[in-house]
Short mmCIF file of N, CA and C and ligand atoms in Angstrom, two decimals:
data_model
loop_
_atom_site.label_atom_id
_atom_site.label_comp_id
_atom_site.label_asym_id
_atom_site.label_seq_id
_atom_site.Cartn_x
_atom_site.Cartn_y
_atom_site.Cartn_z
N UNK A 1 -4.85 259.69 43.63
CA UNK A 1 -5.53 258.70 42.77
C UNK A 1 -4.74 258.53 41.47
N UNK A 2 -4.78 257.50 40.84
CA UNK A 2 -3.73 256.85 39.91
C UNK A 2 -4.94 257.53 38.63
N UNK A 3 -4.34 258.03 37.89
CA UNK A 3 -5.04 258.92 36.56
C UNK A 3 -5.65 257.92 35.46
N UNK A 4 -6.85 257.35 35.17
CA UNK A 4 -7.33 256.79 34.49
C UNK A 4 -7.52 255.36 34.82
N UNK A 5 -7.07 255.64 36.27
CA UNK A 5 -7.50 253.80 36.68
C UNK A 5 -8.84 253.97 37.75
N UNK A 6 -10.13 254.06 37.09
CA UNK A 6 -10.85 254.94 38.12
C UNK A 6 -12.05 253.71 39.33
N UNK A 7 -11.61 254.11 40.24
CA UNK A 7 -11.84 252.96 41.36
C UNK A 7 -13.02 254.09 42.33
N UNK A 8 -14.07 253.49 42.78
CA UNK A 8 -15.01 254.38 43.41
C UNK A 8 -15.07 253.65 44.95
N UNK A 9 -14.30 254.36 46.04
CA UNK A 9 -14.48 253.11 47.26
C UNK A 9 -15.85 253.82 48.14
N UNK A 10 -16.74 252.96 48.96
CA UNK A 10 -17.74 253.35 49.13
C UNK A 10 -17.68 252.66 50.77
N UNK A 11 -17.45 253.64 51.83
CA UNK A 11 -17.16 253.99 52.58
C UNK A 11 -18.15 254.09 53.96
N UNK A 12 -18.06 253.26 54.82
CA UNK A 12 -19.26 253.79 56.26
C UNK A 12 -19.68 253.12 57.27
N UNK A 13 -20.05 252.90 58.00
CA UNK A 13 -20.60 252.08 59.21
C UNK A 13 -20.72 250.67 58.78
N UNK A 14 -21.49 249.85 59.79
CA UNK A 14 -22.19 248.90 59.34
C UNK A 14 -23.93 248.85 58.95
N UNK A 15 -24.20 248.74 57.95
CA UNK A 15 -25.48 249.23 58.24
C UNK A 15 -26.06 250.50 57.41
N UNK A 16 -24.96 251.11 56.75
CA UNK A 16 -25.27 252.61 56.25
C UNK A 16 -25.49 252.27 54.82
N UNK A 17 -25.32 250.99 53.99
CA UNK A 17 -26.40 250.97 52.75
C UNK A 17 -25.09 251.23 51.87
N UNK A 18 -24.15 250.66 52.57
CA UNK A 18 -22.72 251.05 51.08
C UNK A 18 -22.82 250.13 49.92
N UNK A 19 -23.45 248.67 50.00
CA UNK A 19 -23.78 247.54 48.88
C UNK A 19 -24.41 248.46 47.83
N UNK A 20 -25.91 248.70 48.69
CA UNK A 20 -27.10 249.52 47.63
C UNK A 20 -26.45 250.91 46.93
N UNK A 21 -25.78 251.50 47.30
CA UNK A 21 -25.48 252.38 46.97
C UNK A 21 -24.59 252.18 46.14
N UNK A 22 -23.42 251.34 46.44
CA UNK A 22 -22.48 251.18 45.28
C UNK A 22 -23.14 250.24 44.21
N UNK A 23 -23.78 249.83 44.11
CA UNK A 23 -24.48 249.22 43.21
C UNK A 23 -25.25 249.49 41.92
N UNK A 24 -26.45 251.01 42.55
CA UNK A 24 -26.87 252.08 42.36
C UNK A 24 -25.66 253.20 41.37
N UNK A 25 -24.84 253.02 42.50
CA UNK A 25 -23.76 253.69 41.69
C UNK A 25 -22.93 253.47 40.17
N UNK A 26 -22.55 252.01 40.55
CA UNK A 26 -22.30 251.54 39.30
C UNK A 26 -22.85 251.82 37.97
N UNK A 27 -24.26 251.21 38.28
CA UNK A 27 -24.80 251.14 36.87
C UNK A 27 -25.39 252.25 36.65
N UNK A 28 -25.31 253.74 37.09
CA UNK A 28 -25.47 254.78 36.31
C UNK A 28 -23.79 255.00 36.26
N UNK A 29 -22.99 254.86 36.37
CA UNK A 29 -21.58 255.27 35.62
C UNK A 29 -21.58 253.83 34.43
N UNK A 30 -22.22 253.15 34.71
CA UNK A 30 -22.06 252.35 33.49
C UNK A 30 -20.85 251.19 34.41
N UNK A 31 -19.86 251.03 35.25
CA UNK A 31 -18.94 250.52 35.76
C UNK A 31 -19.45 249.02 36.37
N UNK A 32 -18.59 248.15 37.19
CA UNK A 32 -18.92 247.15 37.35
C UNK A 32 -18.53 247.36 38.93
N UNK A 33 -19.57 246.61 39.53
CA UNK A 33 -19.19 246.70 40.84
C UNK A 33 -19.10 245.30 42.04
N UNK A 34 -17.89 245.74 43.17
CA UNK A 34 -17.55 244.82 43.69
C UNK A 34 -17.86 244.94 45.52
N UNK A 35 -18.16 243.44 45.84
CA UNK A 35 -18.68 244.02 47.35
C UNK A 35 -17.28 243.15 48.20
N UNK A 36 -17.05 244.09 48.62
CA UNK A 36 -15.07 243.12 49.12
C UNK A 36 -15.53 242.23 50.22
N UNK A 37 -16.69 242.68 51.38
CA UNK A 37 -16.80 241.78 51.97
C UNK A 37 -17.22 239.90 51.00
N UNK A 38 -17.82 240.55 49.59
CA UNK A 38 -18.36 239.01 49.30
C UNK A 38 -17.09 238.55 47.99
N UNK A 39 -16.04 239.54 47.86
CA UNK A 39 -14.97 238.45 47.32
C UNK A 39 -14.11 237.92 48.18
N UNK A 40 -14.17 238.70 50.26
CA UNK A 40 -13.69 237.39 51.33
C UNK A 40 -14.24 236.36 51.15
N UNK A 41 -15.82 236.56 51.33
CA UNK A 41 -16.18 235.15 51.12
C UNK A 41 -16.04 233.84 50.51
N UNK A 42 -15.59 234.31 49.22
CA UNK A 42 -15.47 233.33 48.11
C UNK A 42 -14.33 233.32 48.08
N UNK A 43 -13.47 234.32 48.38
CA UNK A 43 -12.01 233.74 48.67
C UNK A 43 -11.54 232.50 49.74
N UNK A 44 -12.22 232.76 50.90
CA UNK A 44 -12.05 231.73 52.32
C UNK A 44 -12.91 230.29 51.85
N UNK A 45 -13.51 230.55 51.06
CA UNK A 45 -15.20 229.89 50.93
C UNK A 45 -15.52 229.41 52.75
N UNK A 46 -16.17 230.65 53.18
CA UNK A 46 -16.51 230.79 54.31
C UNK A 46 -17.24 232.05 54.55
N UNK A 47 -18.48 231.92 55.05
CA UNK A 47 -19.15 233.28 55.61
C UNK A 47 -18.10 234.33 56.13
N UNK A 48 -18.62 235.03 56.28
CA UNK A 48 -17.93 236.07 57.19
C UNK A 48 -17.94 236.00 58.06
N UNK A 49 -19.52 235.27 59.17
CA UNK A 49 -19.53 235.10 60.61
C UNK A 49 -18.37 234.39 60.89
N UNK A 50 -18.55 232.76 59.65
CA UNK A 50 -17.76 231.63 60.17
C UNK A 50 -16.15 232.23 59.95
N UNK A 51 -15.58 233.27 59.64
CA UNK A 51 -14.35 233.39 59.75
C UNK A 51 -13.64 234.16 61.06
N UNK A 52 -14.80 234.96 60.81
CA UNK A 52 -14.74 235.26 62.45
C UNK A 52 -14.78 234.54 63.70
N UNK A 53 -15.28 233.41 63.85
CA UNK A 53 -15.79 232.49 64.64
C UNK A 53 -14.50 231.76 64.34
N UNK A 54 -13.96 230.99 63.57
CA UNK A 54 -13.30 230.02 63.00
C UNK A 54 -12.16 230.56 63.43
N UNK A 55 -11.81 231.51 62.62
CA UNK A 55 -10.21 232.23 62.18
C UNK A 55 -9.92 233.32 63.26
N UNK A 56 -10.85 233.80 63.60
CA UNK A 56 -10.42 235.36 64.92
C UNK A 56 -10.76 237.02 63.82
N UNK A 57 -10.67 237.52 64.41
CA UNK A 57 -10.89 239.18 63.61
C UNK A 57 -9.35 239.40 62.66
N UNK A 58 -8.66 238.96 63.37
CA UNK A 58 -7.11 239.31 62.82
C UNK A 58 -6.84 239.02 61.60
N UNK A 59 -7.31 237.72 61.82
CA UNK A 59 -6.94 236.61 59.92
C UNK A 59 -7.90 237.77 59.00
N UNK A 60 -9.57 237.99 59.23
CA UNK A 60 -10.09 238.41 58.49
C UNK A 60 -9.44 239.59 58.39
N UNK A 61 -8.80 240.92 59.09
CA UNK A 61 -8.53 241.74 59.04
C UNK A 61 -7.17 241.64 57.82
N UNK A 62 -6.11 240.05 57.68
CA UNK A 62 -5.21 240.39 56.99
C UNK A 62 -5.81 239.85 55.44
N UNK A 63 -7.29 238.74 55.62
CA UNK A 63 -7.60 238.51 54.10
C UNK A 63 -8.06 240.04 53.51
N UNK A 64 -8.64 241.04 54.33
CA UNK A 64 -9.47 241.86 53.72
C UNK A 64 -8.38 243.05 53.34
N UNK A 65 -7.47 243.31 54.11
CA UNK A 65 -6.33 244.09 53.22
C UNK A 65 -6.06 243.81 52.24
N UNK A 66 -5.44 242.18 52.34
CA UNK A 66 -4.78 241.61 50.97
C UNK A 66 -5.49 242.12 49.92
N UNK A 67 -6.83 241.50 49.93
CA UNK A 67 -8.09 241.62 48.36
C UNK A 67 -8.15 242.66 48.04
N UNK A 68 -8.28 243.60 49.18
CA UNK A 68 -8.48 245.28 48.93
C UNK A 68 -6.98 245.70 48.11
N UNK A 69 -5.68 245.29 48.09
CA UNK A 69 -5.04 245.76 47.72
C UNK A 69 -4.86 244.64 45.85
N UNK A 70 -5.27 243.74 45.88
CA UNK A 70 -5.50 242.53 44.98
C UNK A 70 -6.37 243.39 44.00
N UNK A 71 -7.60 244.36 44.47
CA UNK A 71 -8.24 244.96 43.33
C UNK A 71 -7.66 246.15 43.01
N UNK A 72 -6.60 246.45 43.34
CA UNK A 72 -6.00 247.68 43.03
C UNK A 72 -6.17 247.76 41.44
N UNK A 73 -5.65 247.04 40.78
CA UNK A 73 -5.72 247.23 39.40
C UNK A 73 -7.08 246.85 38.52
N UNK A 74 -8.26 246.96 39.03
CA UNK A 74 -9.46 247.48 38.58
C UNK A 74 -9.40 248.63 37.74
N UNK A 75 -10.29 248.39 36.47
CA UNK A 75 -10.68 249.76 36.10
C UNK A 75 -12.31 250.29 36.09
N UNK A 76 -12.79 251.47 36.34
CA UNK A 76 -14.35 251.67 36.22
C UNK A 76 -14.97 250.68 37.04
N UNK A 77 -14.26 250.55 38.23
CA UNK A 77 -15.06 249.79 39.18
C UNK A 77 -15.62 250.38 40.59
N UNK A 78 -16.95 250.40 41.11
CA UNK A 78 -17.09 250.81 42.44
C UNK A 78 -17.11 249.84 43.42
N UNK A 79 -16.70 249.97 44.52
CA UNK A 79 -16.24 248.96 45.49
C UNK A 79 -16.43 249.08 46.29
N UNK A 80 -17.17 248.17 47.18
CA UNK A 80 -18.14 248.48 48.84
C UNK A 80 -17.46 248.09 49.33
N UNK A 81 -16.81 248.56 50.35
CA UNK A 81 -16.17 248.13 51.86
C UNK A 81 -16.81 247.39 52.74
N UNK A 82 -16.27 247.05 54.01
CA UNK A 82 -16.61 246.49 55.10
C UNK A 82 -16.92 247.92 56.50
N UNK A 83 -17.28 248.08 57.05
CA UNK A 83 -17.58 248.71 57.71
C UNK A 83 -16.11 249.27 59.14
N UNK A 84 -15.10 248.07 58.66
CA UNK A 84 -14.13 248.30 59.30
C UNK A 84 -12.88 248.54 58.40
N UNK A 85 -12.81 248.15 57.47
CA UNK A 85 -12.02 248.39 55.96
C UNK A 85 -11.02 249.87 56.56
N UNK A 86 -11.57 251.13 56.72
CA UNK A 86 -10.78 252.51 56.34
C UNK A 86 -10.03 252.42 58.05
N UNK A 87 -10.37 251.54 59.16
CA UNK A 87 -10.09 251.47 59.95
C UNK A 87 -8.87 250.50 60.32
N UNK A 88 -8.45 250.17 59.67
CA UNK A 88 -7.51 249.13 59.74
C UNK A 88 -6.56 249.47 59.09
N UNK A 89 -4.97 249.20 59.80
CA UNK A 89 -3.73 248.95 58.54
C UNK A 89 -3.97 250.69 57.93
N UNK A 90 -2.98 250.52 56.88
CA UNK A 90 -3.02 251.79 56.24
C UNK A 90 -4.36 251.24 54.99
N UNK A 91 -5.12 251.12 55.36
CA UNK A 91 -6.15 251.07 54.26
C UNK A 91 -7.24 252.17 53.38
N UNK A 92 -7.40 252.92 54.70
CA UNK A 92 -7.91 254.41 54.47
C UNK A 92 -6.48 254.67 53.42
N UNK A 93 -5.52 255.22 53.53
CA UNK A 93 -4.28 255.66 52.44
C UNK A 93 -4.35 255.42 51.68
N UNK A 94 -4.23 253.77 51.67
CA UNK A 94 -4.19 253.29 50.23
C UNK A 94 -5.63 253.70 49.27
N UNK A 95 -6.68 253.62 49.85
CA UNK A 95 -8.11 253.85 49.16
C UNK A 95 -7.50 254.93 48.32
N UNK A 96 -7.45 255.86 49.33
CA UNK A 96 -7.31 257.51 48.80
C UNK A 96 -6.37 257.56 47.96
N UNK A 97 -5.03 256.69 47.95
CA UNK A 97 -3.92 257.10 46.91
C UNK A 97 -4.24 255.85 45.14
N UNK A 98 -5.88 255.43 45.87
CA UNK A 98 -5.74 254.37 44.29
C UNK A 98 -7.20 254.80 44.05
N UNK A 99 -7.81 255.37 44.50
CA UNK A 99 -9.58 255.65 43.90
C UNK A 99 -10.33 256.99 44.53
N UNK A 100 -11.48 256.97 44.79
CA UNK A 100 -11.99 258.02 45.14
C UNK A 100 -13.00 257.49 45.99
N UNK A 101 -12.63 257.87 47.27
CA UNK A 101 -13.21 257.36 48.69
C UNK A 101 -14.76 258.53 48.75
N UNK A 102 -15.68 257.41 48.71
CA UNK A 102 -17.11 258.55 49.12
C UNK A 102 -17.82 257.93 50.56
N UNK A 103 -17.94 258.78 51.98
CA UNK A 103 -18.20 258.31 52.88
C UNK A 103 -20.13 258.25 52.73
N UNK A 104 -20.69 257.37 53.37
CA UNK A 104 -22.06 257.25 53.58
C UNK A 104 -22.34 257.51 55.09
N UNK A 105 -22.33 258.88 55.32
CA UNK A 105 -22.76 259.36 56.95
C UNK A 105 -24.11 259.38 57.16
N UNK A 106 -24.33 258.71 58.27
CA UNK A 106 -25.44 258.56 59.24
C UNK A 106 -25.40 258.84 60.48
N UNK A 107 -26.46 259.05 61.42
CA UNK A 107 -25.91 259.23 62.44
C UNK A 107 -26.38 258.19 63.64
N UNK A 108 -25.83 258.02 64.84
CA UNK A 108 -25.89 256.44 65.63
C UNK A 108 -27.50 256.36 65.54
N UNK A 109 -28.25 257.19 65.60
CA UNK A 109 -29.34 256.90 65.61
C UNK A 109 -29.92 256.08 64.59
N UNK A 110 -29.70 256.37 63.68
CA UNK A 110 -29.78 256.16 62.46
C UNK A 110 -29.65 254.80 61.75
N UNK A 111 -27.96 254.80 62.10
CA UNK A 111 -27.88 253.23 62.33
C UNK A 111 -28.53 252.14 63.15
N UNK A 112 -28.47 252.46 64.34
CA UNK A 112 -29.32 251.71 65.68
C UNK A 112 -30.86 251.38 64.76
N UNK A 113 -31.54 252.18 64.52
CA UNK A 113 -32.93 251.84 63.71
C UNK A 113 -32.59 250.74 62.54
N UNK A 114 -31.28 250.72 61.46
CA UNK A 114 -31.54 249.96 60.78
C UNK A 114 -30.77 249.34 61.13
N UNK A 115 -29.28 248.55 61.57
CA UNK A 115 -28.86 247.58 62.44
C UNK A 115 -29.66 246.65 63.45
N UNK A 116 -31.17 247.15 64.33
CA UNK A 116 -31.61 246.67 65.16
C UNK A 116 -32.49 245.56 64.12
N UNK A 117 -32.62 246.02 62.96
CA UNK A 117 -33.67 245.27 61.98
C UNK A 117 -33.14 243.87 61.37
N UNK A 118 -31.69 244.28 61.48
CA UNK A 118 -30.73 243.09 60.40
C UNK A 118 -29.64 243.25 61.02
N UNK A 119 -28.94 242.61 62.51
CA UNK A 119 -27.75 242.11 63.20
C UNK A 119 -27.15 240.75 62.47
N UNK A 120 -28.32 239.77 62.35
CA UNK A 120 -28.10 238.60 62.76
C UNK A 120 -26.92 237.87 62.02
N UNK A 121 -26.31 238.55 60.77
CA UNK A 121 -25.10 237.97 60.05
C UNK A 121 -24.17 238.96 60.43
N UNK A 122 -24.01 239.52 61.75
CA UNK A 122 -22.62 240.92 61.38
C UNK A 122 -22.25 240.52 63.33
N UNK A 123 -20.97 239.38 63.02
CA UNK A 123 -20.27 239.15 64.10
C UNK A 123 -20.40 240.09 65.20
N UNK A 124 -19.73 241.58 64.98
CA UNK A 124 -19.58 242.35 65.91
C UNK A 124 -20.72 242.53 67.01
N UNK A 125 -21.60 242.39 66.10
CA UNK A 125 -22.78 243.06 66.98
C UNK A 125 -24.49 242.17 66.99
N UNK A 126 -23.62 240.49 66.76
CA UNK A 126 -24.56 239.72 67.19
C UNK A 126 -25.32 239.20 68.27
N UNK A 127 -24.18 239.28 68.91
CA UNK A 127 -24.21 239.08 70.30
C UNK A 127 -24.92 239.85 71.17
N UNK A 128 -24.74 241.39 70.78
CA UNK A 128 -25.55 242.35 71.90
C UNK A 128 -26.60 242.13 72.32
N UNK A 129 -27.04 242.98 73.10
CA UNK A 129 -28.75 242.93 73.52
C UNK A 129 -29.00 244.27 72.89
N UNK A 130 -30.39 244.19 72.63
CA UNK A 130 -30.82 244.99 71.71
C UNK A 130 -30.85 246.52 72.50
N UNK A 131 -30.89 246.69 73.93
CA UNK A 131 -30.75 248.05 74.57
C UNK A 131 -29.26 248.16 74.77
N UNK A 132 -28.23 247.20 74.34
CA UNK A 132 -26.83 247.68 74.26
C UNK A 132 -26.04 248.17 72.61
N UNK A 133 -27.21 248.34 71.52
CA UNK A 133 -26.46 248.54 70.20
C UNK A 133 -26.44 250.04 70.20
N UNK A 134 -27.08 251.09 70.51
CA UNK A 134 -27.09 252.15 70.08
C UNK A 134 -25.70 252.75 71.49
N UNK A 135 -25.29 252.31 71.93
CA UNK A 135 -24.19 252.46 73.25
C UNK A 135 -22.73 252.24 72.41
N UNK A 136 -22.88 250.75 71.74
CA UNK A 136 -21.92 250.17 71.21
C UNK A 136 -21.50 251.17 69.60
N UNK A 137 -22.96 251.31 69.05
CA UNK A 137 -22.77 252.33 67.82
C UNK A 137 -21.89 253.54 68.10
N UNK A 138 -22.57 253.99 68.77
CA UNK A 138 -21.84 255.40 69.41
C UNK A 138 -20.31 255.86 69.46
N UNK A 139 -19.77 254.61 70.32
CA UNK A 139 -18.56 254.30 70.62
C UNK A 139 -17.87 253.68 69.33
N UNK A 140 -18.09 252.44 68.51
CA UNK A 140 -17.44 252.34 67.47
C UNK A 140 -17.57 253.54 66.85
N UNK A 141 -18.18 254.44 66.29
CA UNK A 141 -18.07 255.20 64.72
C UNK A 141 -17.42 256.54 65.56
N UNK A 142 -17.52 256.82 67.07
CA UNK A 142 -16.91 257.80 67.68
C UNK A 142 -14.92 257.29 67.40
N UNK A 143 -14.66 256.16 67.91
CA UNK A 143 -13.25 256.05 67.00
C UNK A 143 -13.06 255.80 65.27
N UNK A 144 -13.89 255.53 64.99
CA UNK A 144 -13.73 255.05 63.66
C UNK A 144 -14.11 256.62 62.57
N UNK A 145 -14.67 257.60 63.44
CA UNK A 145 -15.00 258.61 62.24
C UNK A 145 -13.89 259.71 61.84
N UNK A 146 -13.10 259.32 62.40
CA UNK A 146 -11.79 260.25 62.21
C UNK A 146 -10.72 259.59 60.80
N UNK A 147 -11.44 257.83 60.73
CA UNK A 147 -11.07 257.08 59.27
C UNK A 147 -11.77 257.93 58.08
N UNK A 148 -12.61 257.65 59.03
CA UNK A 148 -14.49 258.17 57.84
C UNK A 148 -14.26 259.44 56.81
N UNK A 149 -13.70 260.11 57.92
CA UNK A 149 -14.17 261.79 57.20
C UNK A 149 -12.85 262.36 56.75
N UNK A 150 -12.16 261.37 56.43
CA UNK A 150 -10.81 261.70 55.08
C UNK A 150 -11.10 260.93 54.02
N UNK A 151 -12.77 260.62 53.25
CA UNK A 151 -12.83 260.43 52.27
C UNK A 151 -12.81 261.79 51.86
N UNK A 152 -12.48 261.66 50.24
CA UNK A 152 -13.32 262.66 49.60
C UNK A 152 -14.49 263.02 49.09
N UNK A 153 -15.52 262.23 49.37
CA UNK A 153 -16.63 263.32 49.11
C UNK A 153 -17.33 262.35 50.36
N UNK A 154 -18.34 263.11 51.25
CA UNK A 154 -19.23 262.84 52.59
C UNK A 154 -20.44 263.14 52.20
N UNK A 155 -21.12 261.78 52.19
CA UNK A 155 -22.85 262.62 51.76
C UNK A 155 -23.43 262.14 53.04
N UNK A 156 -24.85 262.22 52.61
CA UNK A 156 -25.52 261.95 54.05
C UNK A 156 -26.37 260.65 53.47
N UNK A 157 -25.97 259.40 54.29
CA UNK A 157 -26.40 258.42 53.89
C UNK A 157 -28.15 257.93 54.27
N UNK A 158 -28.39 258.65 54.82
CA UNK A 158 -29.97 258.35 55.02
C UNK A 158 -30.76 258.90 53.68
N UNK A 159 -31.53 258.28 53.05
CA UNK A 159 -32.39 259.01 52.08
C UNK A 159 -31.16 259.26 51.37
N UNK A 160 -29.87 258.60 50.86
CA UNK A 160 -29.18 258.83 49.80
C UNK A 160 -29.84 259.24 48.59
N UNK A 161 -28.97 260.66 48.13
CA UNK A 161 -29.65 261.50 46.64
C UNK A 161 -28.73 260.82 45.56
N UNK A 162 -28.99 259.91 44.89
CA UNK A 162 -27.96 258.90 44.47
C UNK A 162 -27.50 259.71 43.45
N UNK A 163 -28.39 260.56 42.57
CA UNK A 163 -28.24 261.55 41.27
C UNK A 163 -27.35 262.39 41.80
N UNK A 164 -27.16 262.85 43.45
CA UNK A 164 -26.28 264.41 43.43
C UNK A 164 -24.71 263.41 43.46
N UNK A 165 -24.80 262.22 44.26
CA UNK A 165 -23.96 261.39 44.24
C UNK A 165 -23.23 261.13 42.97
N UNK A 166 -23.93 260.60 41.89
CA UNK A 166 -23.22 260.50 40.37
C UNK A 166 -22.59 261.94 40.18
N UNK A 167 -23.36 263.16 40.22
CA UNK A 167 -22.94 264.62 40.21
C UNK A 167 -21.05 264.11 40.14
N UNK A 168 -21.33 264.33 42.16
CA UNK A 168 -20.53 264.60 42.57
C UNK A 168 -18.99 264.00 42.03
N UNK A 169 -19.49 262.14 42.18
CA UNK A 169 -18.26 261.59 41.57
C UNK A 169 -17.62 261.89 40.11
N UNK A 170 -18.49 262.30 38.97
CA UNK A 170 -18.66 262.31 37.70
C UNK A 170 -17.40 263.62 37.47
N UNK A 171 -17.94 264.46 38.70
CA UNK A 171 -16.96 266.03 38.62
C UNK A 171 -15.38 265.85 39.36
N UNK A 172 -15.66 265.05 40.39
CA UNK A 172 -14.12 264.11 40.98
C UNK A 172 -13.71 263.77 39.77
N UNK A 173 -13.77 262.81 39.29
CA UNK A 173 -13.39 262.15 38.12
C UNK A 173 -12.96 262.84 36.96
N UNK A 174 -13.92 263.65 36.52
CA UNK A 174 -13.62 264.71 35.17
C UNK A 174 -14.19 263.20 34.17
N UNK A 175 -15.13 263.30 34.46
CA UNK A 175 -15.24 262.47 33.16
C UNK A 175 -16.97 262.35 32.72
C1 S3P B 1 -17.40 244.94 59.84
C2 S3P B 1 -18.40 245.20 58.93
C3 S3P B 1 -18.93 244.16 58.04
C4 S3P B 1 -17.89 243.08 57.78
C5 S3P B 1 -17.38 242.54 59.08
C6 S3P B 1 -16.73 243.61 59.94
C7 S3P B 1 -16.93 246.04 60.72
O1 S3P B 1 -19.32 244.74 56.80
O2 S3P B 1 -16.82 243.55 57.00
O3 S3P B 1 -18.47 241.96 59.75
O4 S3P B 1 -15.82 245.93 61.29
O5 S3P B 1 -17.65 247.06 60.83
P1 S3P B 1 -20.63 245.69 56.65
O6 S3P B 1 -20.19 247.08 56.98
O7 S3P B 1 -20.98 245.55 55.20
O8 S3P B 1 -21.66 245.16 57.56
#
């Protein structure tokens, strides 16, 4: 992490509450916070479905590097990912070599309960049938958790303790 340029990346599934949390987060560090999926948006001026739909996974995969590397020079900012963000490209690296990556772990179950509630804007998993998401969960975060769990700090995102959370980052940080 670059010494006094302090960047908080907020890390996890789809579904695991990284907005609320980095949000939460922010304004007890006092910082300003950014949701990368919604500066794609306003970058493409296009949903996220419609870029997916429109453009393919690929394009979105090279706007969402770009921006992610575009906020590099943030200061006192926390920054919500995309749920595929640490999975792509060297993006997990870069997080880790410009901020302080905090994962939001849940487990498929977990997700499946709150994903089954609110699909209807998240491409990947619009389409399913509702007895095929907790199959599909499983299998994405089973490749994707080996991104996951080289943040530095892993809390447990259900019932997030947002206070041990500030703790934690506050003592990362030294500040
Ligand atoms: C994605 C997660 C989404 C969004 C896009 C792709 C993924 O963000 O970036 O639909 O690959 O898991 P959320 O995690 O905020 O839903």
């Amino acid at each position: 992490m670059i010494a006094g340029n302090h960047i908080v990346y907020i890390i996890g599934f789809m579904g695991s509450g990284k907005s609320t949390a980095g949000r939460k987060l922010a304004s007890l560090l006092g910082w300003s916070f950014i949701d990368l999926d919604k500066r794609i948006e306003e970058h493409t001026s296009k949903t996220i479905p419609e870029i997916f739909s429109q453009k393919g996974e690929d394009y979105f995969r090279s706007i969402e590097a770009q921006l992610l590397r575009d906020l590099m020079t943030c200061t006192n900012t926390v920054i919500s990912t995309g749920g595929g963000t640490p999975c792509h490209g060297d993006n997990m690296d870069f997080m880790n070599e410009h901020g302080l990556t905090v994962y939001l772990k849940l487990t498929p179950a977990e997700l499946n309960s709150r994903l089954s509630q609110s699909n209807g804007e998240r491409p990947l998993i619009k389409d399913l049938e509702k007895g095929n998401l907790l199959s599909f969960i499983e299998e994405k975060l089973a490749v994707r958790k080996k991104y996951y769990e080289r943040s530095d700090i892993i809390v447990e995102g259900i019932n997030l303790n947002i206070s041990l959370l500030f703790s934690l980052v506050k003592s990362r940080l030294d500040i």
